[in-house]
Short mmCIF file of N, CA and C in Angstrom, two decimals:
data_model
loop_
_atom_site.label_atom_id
_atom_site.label_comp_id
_atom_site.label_asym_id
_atom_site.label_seq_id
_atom_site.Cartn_x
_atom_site.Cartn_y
_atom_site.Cartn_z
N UNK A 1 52.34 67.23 40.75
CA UNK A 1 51.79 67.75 41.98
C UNK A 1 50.35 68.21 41.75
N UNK A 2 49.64 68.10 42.71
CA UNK A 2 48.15 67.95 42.33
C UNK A 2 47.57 68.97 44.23
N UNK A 3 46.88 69.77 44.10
CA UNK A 3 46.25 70.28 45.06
C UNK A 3 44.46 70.17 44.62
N UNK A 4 44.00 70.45 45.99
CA UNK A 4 42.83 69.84 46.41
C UNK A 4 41.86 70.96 46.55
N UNK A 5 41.05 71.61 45.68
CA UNK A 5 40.33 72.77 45.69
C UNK A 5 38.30 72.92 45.98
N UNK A 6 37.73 73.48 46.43
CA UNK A 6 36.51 73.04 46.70
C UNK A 6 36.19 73.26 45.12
N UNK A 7 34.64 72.20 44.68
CA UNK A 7 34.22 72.30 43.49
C UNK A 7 33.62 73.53 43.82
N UNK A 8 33.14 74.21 42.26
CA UNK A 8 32.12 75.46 42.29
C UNK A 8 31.40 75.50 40.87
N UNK A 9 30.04 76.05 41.23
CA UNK A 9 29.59 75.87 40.04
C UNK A 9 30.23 75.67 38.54
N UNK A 10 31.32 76.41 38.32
CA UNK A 10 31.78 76.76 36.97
C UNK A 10 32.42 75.61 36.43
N UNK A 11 32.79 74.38 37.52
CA UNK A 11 33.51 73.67 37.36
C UNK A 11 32.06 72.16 37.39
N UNK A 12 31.18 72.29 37.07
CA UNK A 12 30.14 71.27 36.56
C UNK A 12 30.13 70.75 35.16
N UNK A 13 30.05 72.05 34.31
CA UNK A 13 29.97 71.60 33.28
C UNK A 13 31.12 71.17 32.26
N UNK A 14 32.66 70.97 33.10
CA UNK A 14 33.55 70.18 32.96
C UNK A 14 33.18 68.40 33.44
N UNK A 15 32.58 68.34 34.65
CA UNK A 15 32.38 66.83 34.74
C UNK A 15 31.36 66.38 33.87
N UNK A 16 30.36 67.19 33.59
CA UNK A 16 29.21 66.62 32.40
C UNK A 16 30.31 65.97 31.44
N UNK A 17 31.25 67.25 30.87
CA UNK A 17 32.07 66.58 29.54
C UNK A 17 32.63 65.29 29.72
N UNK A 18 33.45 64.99 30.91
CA UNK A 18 33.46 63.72 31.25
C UNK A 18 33.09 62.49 30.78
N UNK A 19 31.88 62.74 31.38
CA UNK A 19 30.82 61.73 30.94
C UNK A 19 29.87 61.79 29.81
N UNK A 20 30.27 62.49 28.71
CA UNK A 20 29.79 62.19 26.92
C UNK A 20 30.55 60.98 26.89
N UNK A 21 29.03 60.67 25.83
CA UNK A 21 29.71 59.72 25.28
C UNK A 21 30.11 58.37 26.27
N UNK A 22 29.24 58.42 27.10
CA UNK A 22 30.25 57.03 28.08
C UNK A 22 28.69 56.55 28.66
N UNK A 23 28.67 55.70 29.14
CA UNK A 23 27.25 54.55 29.27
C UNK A 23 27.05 55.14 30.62
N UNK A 24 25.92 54.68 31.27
CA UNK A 24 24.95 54.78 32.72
C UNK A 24 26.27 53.62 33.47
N UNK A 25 26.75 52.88 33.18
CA UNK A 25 27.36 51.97 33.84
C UNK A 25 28.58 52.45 34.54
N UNK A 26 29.23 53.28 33.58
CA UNK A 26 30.49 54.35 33.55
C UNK A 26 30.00 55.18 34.88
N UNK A 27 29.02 56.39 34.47
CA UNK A 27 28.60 56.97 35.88
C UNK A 27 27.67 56.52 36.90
N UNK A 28 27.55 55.56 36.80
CA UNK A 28 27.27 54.74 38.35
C UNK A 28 28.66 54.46 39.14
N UNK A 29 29.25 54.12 38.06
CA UNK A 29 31.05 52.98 38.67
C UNK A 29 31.27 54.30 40.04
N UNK A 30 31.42 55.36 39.07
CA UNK A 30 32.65 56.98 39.55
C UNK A 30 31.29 57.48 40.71
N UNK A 31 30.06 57.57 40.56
CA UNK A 31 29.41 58.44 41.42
C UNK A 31 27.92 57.66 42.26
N UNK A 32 28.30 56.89 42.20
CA UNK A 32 26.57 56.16 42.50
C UNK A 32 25.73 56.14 42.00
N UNK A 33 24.09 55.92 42.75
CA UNK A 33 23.25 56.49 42.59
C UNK A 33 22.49 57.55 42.22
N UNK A 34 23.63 59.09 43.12
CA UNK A 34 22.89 60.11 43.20
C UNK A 34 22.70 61.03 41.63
N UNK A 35 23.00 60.79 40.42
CA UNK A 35 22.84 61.15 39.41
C UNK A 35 22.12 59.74 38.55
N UNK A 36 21.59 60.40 37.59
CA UNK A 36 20.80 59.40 36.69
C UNK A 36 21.51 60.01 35.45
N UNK A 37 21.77 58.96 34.73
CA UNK A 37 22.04 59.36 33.35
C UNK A 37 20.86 59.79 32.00
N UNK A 38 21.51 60.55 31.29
CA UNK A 38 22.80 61.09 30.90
C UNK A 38 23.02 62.30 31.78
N UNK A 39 23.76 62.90 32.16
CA UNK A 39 24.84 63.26 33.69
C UNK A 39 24.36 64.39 33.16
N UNK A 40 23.69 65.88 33.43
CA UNK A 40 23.42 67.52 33.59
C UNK A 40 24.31 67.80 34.43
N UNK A 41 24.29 69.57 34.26
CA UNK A 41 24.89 70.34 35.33
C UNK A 41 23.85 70.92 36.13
N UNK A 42 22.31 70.12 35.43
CA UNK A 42 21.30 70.88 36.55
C UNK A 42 21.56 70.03 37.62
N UNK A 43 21.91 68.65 37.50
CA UNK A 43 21.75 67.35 38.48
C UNK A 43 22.66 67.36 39.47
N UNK A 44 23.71 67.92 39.01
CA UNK A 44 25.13 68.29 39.89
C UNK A 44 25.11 69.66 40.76
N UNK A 45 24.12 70.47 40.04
CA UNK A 45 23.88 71.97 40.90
C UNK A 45 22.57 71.80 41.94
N UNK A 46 21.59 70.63 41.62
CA UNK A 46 20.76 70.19 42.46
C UNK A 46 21.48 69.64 43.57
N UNK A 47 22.50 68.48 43.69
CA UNK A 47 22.97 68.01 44.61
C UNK A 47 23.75 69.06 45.40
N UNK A 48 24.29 70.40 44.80
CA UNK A 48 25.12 70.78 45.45
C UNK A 48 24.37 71.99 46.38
N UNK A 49 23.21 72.34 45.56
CA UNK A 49 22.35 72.90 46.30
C UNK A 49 21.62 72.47 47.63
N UNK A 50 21.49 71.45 47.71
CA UNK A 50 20.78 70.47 48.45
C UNK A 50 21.64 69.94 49.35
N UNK A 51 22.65 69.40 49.00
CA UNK A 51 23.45 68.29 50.09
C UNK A 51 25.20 69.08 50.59
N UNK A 52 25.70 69.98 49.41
CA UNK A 52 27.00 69.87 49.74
C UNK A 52 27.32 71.33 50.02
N UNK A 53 26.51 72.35 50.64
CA UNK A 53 27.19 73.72 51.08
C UNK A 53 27.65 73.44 52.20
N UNK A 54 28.98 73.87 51.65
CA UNK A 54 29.98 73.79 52.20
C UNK A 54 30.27 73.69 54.34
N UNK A 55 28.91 75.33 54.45
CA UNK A 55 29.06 75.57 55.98
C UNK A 55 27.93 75.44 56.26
N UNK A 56 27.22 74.12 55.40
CA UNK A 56 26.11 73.36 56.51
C UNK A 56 26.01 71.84 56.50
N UNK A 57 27.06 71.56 55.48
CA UNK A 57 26.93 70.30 54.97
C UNK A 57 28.21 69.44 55.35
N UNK A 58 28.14 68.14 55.66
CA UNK A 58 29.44 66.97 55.89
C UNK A 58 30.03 66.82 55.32
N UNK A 59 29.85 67.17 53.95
CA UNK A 59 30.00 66.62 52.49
C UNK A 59 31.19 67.99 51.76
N UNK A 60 31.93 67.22 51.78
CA UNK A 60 33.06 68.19 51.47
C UNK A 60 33.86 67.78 50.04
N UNK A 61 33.33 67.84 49.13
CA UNK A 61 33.48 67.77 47.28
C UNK A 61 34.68 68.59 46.94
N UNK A 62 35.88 68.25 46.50
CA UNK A 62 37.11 68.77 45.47
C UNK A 62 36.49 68.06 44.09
N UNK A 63 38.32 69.35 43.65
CA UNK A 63 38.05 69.20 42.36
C UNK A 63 39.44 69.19 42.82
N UNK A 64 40.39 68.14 41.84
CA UNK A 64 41.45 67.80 42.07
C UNK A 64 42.34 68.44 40.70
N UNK A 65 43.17 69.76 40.86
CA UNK A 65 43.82 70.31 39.80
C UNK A 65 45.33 70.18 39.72
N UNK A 66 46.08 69.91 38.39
CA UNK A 66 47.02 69.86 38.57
C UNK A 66 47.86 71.48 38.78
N UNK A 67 48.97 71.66 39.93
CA UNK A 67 49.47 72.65 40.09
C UNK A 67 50.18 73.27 38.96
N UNK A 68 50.82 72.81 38.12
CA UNK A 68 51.88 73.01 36.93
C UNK A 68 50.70 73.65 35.89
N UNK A 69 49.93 73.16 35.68
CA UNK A 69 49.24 73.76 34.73
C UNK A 69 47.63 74.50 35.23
N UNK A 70 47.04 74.58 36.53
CA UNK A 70 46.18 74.67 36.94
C UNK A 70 45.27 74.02 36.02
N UNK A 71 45.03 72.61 35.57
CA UNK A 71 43.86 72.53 34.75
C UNK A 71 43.10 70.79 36.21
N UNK A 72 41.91 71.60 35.84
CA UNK A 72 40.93 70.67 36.62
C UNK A 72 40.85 69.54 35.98
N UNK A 73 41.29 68.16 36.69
CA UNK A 73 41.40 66.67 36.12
C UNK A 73 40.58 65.87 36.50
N UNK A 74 40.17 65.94 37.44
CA UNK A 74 39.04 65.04 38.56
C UNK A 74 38.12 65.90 39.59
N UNK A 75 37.99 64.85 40.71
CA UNK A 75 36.70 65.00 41.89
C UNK A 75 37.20 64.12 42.47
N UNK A 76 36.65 64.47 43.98
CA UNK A 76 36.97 63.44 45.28
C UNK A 76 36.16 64.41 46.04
N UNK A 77 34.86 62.94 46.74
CA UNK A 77 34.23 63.60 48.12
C UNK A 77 34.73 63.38 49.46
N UNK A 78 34.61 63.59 50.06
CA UNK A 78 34.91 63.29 51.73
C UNK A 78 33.61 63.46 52.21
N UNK A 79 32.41 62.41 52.88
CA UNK A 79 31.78 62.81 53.42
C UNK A 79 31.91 62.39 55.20
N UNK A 80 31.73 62.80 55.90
CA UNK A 80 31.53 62.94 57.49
C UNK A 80 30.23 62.34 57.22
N UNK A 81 30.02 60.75 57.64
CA UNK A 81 28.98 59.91 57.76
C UNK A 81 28.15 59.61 59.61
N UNK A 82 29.16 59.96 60.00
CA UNK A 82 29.11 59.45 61.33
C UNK A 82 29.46 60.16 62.55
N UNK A 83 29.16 61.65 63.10
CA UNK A 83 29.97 62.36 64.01
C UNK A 83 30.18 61.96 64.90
N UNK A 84 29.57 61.46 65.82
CA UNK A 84 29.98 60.87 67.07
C UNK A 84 31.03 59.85 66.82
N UNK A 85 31.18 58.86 65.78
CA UNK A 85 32.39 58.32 66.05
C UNK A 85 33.19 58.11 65.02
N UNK A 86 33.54 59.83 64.75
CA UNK A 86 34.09 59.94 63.56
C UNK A 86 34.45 59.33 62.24
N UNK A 87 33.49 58.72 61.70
CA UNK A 87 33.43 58.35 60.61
C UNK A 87 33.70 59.29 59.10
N UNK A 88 34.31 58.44 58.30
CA UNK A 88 33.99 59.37 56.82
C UNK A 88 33.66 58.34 56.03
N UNK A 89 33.65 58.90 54.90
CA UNK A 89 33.79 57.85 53.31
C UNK A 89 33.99 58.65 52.35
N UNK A 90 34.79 58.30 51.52
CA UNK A 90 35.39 58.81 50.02
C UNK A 90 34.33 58.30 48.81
N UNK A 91 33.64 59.33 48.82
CA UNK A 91 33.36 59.16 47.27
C UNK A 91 33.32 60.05 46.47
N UNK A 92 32.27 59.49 44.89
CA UNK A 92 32.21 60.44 43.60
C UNK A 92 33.93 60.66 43.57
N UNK A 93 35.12 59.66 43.19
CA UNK A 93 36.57 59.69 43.13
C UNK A 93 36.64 59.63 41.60
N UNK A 94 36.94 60.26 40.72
CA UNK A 94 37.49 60.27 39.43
C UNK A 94 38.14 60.96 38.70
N UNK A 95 39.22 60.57 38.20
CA UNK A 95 39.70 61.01 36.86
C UNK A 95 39.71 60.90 35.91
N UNK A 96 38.83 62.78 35.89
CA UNK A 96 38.22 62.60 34.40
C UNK A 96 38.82 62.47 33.27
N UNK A 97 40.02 63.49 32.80
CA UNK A 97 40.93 63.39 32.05
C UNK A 97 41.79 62.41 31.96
N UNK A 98 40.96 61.18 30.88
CA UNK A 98 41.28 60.04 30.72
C UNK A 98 42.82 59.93 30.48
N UNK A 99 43.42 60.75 29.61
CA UNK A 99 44.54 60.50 29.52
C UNK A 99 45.70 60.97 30.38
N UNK A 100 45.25 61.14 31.86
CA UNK A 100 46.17 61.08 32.84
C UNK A 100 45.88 60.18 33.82
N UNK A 101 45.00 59.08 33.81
CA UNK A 101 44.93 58.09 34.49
C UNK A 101 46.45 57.35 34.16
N UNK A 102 46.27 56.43 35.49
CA UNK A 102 47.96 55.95 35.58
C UNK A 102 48.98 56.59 35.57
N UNK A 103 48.71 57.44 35.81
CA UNK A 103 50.12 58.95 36.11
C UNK A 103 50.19 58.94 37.83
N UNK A 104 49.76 58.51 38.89
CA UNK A 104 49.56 58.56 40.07
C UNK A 104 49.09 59.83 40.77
N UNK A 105 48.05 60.66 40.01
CA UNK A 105 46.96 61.61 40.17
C UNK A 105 46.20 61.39 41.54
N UNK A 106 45.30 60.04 40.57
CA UNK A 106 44.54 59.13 42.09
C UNK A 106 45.29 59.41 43.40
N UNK A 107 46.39 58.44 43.31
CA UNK A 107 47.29 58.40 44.47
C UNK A 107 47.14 59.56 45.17
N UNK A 108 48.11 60.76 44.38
CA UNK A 108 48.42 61.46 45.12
C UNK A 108 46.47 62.26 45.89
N UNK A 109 45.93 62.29 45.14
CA UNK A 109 44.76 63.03 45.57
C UNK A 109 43.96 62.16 46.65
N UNK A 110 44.25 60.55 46.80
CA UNK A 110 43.62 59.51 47.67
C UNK A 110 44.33 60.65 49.10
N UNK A 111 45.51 60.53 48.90
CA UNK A 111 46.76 60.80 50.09
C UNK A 111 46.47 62.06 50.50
N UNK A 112 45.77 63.08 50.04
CA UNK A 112 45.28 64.73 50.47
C UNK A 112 44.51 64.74 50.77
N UNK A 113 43.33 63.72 50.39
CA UNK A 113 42.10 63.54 50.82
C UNK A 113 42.38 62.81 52.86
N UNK A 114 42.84 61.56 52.65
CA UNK A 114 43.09 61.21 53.82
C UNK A 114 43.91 62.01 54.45
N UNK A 115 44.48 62.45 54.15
CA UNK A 115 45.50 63.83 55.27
C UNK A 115 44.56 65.13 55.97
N UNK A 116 43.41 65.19 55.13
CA UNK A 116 42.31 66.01 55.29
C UNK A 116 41.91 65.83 56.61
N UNK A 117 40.90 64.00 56.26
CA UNK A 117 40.00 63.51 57.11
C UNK A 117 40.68 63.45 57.91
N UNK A 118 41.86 62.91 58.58
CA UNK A 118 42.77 62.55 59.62
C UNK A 118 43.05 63.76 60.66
N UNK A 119 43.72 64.68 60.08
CA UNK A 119 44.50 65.64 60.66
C UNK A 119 43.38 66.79 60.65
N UNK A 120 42.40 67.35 59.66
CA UNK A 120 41.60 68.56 60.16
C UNK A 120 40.14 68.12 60.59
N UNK A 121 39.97 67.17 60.34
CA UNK A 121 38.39 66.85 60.76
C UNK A 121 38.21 65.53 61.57
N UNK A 122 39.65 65.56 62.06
CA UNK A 122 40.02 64.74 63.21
C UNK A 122 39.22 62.75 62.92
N UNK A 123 39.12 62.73 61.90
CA UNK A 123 37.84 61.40 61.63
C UNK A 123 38.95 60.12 62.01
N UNK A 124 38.45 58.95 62.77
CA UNK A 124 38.88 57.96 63.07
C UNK A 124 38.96 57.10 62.34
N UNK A 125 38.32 56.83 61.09
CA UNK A 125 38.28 55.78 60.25
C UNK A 125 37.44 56.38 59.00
N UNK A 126 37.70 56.71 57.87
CA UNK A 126 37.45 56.71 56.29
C UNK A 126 37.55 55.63 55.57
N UNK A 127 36.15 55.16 54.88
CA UNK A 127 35.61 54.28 54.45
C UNK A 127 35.33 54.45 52.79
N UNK A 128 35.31 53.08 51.89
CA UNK A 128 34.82 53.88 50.50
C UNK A 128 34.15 52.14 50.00
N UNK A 129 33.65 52.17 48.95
CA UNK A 129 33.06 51.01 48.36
C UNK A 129 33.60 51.59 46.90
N UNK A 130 34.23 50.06 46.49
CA UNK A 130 34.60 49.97 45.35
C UNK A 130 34.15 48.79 44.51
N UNK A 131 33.54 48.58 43.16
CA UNK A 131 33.37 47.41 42.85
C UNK A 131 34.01 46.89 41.85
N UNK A 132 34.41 45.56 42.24
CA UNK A 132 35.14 44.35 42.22
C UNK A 132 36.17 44.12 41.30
N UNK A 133 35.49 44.56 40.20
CA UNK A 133 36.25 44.87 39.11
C UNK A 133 37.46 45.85 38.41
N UNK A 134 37.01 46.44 39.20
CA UNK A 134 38.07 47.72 39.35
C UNK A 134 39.04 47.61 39.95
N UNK A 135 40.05 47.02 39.05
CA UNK A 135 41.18 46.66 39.66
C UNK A 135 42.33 47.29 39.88
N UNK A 136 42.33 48.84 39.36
CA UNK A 136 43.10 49.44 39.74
C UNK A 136 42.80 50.35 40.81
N UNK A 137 41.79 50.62 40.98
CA UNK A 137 41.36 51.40 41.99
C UNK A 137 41.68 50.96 43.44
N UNK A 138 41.05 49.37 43.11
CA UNK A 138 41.36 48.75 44.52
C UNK A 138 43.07 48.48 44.75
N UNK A 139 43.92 48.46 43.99
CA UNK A 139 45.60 48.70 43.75
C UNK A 139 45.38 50.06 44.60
N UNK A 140 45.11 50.93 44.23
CA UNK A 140 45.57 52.21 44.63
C UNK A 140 44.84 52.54 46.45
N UNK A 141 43.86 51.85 46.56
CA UNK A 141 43.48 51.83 47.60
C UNK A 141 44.01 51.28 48.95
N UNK A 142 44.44 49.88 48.31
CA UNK A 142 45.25 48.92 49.22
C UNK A 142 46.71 49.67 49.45
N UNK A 143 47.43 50.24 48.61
CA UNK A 143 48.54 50.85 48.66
C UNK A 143 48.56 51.64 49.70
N UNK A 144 47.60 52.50 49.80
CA UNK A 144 47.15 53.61 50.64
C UNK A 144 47.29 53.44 51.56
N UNK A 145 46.48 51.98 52.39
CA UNK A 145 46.20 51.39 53.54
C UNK A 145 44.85 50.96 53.67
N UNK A 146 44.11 50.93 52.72
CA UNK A 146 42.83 50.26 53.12
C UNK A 146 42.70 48.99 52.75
N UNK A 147 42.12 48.59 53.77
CA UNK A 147 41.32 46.73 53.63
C UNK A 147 40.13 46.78 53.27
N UNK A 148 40.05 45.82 52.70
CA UNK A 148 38.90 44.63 52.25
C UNK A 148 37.69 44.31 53.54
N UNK A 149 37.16 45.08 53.88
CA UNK A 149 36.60 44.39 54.81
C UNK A 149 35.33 43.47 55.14
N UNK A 150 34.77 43.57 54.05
CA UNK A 150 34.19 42.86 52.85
C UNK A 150 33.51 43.05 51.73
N UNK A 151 32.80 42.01 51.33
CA UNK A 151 32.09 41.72 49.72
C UNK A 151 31.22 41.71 49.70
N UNK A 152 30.11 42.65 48.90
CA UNK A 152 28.77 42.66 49.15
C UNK A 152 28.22 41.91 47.87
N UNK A 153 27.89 41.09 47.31
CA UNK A 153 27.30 40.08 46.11
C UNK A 153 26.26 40.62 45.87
N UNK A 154 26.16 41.19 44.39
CA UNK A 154 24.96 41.55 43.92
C UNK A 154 23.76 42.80 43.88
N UNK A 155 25.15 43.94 44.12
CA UNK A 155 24.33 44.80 44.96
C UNK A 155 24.22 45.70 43.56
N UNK A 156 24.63 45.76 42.65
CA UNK A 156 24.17 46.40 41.07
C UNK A 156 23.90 45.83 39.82
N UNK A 157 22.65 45.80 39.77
CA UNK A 157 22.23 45.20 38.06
C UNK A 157 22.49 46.35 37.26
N UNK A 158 23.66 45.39 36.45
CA UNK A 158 24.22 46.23 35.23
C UNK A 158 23.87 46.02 34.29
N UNK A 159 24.61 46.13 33.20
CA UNK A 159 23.75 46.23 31.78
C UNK A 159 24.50 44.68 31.42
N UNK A 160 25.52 44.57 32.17
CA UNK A 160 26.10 42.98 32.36
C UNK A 160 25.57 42.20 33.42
N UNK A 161 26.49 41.28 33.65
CA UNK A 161 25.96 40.24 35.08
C UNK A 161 25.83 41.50 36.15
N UNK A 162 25.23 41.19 37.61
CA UNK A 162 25.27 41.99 38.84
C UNK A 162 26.80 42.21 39.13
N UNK A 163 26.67 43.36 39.92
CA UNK A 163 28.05 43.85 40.14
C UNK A 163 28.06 43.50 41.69
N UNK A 164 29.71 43.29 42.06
CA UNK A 164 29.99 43.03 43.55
C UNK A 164 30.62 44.28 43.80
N UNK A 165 30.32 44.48 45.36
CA UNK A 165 31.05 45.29 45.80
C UNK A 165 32.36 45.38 46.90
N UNK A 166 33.44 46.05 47.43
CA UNK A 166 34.00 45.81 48.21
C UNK A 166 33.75 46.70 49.24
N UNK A 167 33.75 46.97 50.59
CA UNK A 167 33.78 47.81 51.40
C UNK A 167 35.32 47.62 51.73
N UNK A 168 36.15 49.13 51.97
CA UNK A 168 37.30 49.13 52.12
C UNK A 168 37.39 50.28 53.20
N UNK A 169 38.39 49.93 54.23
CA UNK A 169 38.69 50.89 55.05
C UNK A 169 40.24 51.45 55.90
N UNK A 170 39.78 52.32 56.25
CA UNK A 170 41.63 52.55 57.14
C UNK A 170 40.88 53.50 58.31
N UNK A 171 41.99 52.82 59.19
CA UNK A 171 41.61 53.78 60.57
C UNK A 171 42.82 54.45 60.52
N UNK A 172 42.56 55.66 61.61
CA UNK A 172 43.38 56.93 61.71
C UNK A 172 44.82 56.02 61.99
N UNK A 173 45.07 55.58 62.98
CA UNK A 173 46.00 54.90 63.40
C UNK A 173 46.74 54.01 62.51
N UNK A 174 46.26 53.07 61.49
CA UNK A 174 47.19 52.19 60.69
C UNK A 174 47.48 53.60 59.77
N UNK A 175 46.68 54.81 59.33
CA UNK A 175 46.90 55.80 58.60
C UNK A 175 48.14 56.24 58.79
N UNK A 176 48.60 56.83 60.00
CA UNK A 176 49.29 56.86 61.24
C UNK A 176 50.81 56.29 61.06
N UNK A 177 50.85 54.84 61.35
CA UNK A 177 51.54 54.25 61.30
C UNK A 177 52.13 54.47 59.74
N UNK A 178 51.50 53.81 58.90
CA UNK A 178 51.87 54.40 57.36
C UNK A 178 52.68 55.43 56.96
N UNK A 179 52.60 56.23 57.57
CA UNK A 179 52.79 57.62 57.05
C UNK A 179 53.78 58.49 58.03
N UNK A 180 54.05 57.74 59.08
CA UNK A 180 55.44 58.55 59.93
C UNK A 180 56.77 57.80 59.23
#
């Protein structure tokens, strides 16, 4: 069992640890753009300064802890992209604590996240981009209820070939349906 807590400062310089030791490719996959490697907690307290308080901002950042042991495992954003016609998108999604990937963490934290957007912030459709390769992610996504709605070719030069992307989505309603 896994609950859904807002991040706070103290809990930064746990995701830095994360990401030792792991390539620019690694934190692009989990967070985008908005960090440059190698990953600070000034870069994460800049963004949060800037983009994600809480009661001015769309952008609504967990830290995904397990209940049994209270220890912080991941991140998941929800941002409100679109108010007028209720839009979201899920990003910065990871689990950090490598060795509880494939335990259904993700899952369950995909499923709190969308119970969020749906039911308290009323959003019609939550959106996320995943790339291509990531084949479990997109497993855990599709499970959920999101589609493919398409493929963007070429949209990251990696340290390998360009990376593809998927745009994936679910509206409130197939959410809905799913889940009664």
């Amino acid at each position: 069992m896994i609950r859904l807590e807002y991040l706070d400062k103290e809990d930064f310089r746990k995701i830095v640890q994360w990401n030792e030791n792991k390539s620019s490719d690694y934190l692009f996959q989990w967070a985008g753009p908005m960090y440059k490697y190698p990953l600070t907690e000034i870069q994460i307290e800049d963004y949060f300064l800037n983009e994600v308080q809480r009661d001015k901002s769309n952008i609504f950042a967990y830290k995904i802890t397990l209940v049994e042991t209270n220890e912080f495992v991941g991140t998941i954003e929800l941002h409100v992209i679109d108010e007028v016609n209720r839009i979201g998108r899920i990003r910065r999604f990871l689990i950090g604590e490598e060795s509880l990937r494939g335990k259904g963490i993700g899952k369950l934290a995909l499923e709190n996240t969308l119970r969020i957007g749906f039911e308290k912030l009323n959003l019609q459709k939550i959106t996320l981009g995943v790339f291509d390769f990531n084949h479990n992610a997109i497993r855990i996504y599709e499970n959920a209820g999101f589609i493919k709605e398409k493929l963007l070719q070429n949209v990251r030069k990696a340290s390998a070939p360009y990376w593809n992307l998927y745009e994936m989505a679910i509206a409130k309603v197939e959410w809905q349906i799913k889940n009664d």
